[in-house]
GROMACS .gro file of C-alpha atoms in nm:
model
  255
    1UNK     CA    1   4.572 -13.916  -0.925
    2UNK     CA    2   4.845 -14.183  -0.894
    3UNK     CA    3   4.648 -14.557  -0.897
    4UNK     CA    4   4.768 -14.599  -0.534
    5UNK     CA    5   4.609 -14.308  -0.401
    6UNK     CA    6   4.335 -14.376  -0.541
    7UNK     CA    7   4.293 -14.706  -0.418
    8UNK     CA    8   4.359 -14.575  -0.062
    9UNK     CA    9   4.120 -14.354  -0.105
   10UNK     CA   10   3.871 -14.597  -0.245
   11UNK     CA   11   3.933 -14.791   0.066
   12UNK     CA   12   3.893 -14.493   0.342
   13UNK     CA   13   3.525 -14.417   0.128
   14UNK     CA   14   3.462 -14.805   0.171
   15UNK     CA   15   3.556 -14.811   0.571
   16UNK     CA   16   3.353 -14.505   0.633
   17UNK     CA   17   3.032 -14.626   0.470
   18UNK     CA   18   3.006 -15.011   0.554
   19UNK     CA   19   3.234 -14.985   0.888
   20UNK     CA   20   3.583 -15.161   0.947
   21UNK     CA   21   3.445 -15.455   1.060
   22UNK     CA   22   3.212 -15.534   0.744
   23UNK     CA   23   3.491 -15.756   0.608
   24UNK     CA   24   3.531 -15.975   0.921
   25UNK     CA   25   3.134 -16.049   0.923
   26UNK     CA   26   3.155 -16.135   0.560
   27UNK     CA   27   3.477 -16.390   0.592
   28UNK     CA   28   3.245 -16.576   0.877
   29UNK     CA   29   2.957 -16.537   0.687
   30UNK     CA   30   3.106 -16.696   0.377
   31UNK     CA   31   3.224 -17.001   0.603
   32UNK     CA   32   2.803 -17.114   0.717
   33UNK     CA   33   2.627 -17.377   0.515
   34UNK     CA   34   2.368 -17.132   0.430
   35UNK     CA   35   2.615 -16.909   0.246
   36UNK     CA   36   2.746 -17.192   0.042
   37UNK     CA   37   2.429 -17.433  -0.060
   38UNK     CA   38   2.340 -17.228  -0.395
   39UNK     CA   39   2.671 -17.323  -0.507
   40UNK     CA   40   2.562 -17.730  -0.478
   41UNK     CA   41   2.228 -17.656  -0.608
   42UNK     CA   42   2.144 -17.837  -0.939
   43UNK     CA   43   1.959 -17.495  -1.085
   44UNK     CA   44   1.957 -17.248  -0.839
   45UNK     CA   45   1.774 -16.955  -0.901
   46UNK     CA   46   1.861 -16.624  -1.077
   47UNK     CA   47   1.718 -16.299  -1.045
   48UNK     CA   48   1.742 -16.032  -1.308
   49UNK     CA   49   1.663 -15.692  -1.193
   50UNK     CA   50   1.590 -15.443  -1.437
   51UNK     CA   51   1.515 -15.074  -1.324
   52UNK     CA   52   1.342 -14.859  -1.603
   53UNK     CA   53   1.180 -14.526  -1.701
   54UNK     CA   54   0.995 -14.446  -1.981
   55UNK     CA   55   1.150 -14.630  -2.213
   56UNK     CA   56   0.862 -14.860  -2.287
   57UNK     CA   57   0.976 -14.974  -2.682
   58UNK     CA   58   1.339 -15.036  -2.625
   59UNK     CA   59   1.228 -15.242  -2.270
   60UNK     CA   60   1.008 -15.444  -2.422
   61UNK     CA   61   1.225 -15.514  -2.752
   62UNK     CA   62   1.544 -15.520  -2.597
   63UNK     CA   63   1.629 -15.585  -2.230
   64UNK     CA   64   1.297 -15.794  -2.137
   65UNK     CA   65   1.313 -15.973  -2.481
   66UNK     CA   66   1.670 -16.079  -2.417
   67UNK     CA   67   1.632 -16.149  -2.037
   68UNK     CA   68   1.374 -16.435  -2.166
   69UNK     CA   69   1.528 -16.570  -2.426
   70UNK     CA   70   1.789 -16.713  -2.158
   71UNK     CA   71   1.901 -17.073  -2.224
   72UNK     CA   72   1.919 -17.080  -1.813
   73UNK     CA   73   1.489 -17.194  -1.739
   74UNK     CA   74   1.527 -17.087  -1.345
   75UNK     CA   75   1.476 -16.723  -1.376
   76UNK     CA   76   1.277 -16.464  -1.214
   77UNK     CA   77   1.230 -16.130  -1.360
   78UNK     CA   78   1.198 -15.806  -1.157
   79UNK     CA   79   1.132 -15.479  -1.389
   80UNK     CA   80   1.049 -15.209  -1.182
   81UNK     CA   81   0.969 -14.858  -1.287
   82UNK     CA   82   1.120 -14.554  -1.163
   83UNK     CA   83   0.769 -14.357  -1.132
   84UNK     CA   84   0.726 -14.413  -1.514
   85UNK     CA   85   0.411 -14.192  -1.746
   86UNK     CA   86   0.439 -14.396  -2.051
   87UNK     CA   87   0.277 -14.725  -2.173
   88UNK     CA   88   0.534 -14.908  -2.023
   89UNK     CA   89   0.299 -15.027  -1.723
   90UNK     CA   90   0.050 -15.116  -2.040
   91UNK     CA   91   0.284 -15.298  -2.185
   92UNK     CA   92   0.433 -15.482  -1.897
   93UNK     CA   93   0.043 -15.592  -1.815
   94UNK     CA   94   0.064 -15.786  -2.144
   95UNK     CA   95   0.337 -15.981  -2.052
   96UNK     CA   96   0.181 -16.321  -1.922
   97UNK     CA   97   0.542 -16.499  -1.871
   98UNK     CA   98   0.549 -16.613  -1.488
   99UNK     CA   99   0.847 -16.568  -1.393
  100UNK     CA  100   0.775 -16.226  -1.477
  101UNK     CA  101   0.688 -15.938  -1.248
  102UNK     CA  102   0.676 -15.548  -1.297
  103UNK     CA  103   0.607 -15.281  -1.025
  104UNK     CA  104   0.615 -14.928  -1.096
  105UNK     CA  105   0.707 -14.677  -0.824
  106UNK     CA  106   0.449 -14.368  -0.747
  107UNK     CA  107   0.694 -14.114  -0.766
  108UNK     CA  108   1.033 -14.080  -0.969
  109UNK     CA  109   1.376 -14.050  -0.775
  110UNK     CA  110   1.480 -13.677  -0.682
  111UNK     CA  111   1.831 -13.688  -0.899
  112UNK     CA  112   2.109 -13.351  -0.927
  113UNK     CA  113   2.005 -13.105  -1.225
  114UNK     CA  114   2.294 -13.150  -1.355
  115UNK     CA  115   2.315 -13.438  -1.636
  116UNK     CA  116   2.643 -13.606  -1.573
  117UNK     CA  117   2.565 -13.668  -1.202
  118UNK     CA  118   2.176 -13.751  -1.295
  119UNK     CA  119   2.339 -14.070  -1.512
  120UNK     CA  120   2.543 -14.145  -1.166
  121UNK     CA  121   2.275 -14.175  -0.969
  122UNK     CA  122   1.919 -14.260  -1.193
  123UNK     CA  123   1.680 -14.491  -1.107
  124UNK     CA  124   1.820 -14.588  -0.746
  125UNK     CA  125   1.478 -14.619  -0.616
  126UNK     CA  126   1.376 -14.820  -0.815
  127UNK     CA  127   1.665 -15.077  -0.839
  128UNK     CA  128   1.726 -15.104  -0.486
  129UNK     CA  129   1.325 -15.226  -0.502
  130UNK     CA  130   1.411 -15.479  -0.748
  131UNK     CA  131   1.690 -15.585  -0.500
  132UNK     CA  132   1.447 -15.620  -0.220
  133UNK     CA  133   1.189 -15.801  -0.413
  134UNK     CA  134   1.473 -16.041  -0.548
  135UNK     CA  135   1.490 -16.390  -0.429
  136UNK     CA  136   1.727 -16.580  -0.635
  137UNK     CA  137   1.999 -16.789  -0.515
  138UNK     CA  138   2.253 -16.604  -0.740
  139UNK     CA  139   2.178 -16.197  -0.890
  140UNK     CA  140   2.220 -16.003  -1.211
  141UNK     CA  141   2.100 -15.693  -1.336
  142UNK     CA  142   2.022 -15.569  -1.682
  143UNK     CA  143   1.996 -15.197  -1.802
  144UNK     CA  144   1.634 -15.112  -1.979
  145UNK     CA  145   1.814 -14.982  -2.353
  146UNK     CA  146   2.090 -15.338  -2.299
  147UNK     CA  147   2.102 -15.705  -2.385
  148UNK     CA  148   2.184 -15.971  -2.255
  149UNK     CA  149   2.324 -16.308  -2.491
  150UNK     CA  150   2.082 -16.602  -2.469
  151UNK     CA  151   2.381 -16.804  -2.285
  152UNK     CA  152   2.477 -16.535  -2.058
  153UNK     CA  153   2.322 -16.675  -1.731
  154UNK     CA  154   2.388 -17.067  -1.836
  155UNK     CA  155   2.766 -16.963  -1.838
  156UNK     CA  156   2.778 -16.749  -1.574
  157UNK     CA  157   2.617 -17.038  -1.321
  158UNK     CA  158   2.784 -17.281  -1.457
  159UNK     CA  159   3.137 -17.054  -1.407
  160UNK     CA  160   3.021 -16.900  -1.038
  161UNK     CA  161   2.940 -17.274  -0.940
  162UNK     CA  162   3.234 -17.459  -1.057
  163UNK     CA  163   3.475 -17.134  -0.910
  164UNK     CA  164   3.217 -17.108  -0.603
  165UNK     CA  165   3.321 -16.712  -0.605
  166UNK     CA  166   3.119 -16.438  -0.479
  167UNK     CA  167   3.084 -16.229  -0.786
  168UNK     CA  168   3.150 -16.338  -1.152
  169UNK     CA  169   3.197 -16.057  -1.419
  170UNK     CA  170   3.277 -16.035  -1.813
  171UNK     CA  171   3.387 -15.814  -2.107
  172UNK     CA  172   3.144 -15.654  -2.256
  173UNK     CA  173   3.062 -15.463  -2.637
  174UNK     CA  174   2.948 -15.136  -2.595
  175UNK     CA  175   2.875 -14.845  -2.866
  176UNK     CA  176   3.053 -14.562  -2.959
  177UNK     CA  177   2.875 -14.213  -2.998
  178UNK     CA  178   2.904 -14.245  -3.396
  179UNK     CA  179   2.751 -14.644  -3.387
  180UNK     CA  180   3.026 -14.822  -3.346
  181UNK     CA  181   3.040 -15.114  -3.186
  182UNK     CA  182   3.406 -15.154  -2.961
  183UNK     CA  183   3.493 -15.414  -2.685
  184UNK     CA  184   3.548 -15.337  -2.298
  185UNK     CA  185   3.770 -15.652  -2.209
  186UNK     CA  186   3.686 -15.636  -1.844
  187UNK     CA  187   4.026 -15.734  -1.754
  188UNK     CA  188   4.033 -15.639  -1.426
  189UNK     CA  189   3.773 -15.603  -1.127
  190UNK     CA  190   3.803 -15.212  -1.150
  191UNK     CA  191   3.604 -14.896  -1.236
  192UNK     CA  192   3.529 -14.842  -1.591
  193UNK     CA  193   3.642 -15.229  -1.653
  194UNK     CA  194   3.236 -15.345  -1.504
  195UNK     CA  195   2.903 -15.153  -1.548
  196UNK     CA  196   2.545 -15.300  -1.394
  197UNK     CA  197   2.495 -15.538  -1.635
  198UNK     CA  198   2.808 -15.698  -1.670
  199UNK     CA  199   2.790 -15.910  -1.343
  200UNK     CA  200   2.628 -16.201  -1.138
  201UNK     CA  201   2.706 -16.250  -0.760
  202UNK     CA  202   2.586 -16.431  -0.457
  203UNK     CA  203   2.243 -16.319  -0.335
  204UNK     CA  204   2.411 -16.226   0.018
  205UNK     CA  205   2.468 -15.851  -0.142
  206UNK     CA  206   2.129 -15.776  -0.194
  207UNK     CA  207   2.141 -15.589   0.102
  208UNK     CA  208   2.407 -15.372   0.000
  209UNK     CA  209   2.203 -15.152  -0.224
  210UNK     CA  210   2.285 -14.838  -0.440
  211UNK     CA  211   2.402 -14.499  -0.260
  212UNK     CA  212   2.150 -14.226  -0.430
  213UNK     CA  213   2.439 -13.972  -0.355
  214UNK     CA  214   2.672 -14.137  -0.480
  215UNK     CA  215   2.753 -13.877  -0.724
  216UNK     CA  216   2.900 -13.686  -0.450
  217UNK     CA  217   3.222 -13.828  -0.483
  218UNK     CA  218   3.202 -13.789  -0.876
  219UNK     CA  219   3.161 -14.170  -0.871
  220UNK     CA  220   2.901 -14.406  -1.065
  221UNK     CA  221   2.613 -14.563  -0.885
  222UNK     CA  222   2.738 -14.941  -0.980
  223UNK     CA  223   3.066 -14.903  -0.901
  224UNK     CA  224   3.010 -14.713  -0.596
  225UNK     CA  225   2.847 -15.035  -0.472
  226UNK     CA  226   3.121 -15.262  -0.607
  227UNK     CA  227   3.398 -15.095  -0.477
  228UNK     CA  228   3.194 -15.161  -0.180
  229UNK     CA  229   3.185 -15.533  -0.225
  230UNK     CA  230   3.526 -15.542  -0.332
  231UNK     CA  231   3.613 -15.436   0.020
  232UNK     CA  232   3.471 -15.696   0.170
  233UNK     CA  233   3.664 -15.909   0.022
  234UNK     CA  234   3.462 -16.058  -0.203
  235UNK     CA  235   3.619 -16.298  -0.481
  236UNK     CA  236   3.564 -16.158  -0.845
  237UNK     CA  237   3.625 -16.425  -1.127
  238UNK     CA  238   3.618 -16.315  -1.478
  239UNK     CA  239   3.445 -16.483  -1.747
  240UNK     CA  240   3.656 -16.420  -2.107
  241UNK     CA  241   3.348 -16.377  -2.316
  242UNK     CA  242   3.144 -16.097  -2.391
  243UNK     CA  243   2.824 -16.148  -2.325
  244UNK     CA  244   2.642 -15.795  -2.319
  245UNK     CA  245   2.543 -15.590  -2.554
  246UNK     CA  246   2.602 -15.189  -2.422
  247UNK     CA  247   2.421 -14.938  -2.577
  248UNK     CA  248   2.502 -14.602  -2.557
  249UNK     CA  249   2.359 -14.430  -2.306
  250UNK     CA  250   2.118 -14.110  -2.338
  251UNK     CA  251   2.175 -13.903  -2.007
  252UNK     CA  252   1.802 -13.922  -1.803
  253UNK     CA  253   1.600 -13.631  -1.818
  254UNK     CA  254   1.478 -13.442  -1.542
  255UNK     CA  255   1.133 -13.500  -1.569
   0.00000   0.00000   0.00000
């Protein structure tokens, strides 16, 4: 599909689902005191929501261990599970780290059979809980099996502060099926360019939360919601550093 079509189309999805007006609201929302005081804050703080499902080792050695090893102090940590049956509740109980806090849902998500829309769509539940349970000034997220560099959130701040834009983003390494390790420069604000837990934005899109059918339109969960954002009009800086590790993914299982 030619890129202009595609954009149109983006757009018409974006209209349909947040409502033609959604960018006006935002513009005058943007312009209130409220909207702009994290940016004047000496340490405002940061949420980092992490969704997860039994994946208890590579949580707890990976994405939690990175997400407190942050240079950046004012943090708060949201893990919640997507219905998980392993330790990881057992392990998350052992964590004693304040700014720490883990709820796992009672049930999993319902998610399509089939595997390449499953990876669209899994753990929606429990992200959007992490969202509503959030109450940082500024937001990230972080995949369970990913990591995060120590000065990821100290640069990001610093960057979303000084640029006072509504979403900051970076490039990103990422691994290849055979272990390679290659580098998504994130040069633009575009699909396949971000993933989850390559950004940081203002907290006032918490309330825009993932689309569990998103897959519908053959489109990933994350970008699915920042396509939405981008609509808006939000204002997307990009930071020229890589500062996430992406593993490669392992499709979710059914059960």
């Amino acid at each position: 599909m030619p890129r202009k079509s595609f954009r149109i189309r983006e757009r018409l999805r974006s209209v349909r689902e947040v409502g033609p007006l959604a960018p006006l609201r935002f513009r005058l929302a943007r312009r209130k005191a409220e909207y702009q005081r994290p940016y004047d804050m000496a340490k405002p703080l940061v949420s980092i929501c992490i969704a997860t499902y039994n994946r208890a080792r590579l949580l707890r050695e990976r994405s939690l261990t990175s997400a407190l090893a942050q240079t950046y102090g004012n943090i708060e940590i949201i893990v919640v599970g997507d219905g998980c049956t392993d330790e990881t509740a057992e392990m998350m109980a052992e964590v004693k780290d304040e700014r720490v806090r883990f709820e796992n849902l009672a049930e999993r998500g319902v998610y399509p059979e089939d595997p390449h829309l499953r990876w669209m769509v899994a753990g929606t539940p429990a992200i959007n809980r992490a969202l509503s349970l959030a109450s940082g000034d500024f937001v990230t997220h972080l995949d369970d099996d990913d990591e995060h560099l120590p000065d990821r959130i100290e640069k990001l701040v610093a960057m979303i502060q000084a640029s006072r834009a509504d979403l900051v983003f970076h490039p990103f390494l990422y691994e290849t099926p055979d272990g390679a390790w290659l580098r998504n420069d994130a040069e633009s604000f575009l699909v396949g360019r971000v993933t989850t837990s390559s950004i940081l934005y203002h907290r006032t899109f918490r309330t825009l939360g993932w689309d569990p059918r998103a897959y519908r339109y053959r489109e990933p969960g994350d970008w699915n919601r920042l396509r939405k954002i981008k609509y808006l009009g939000a204002r997307a800086v990009r930071h020229p550093e890589a500062l996430l590790k992406h593993y490669k993914e392992r499709n979710q299982a059914p059960t």
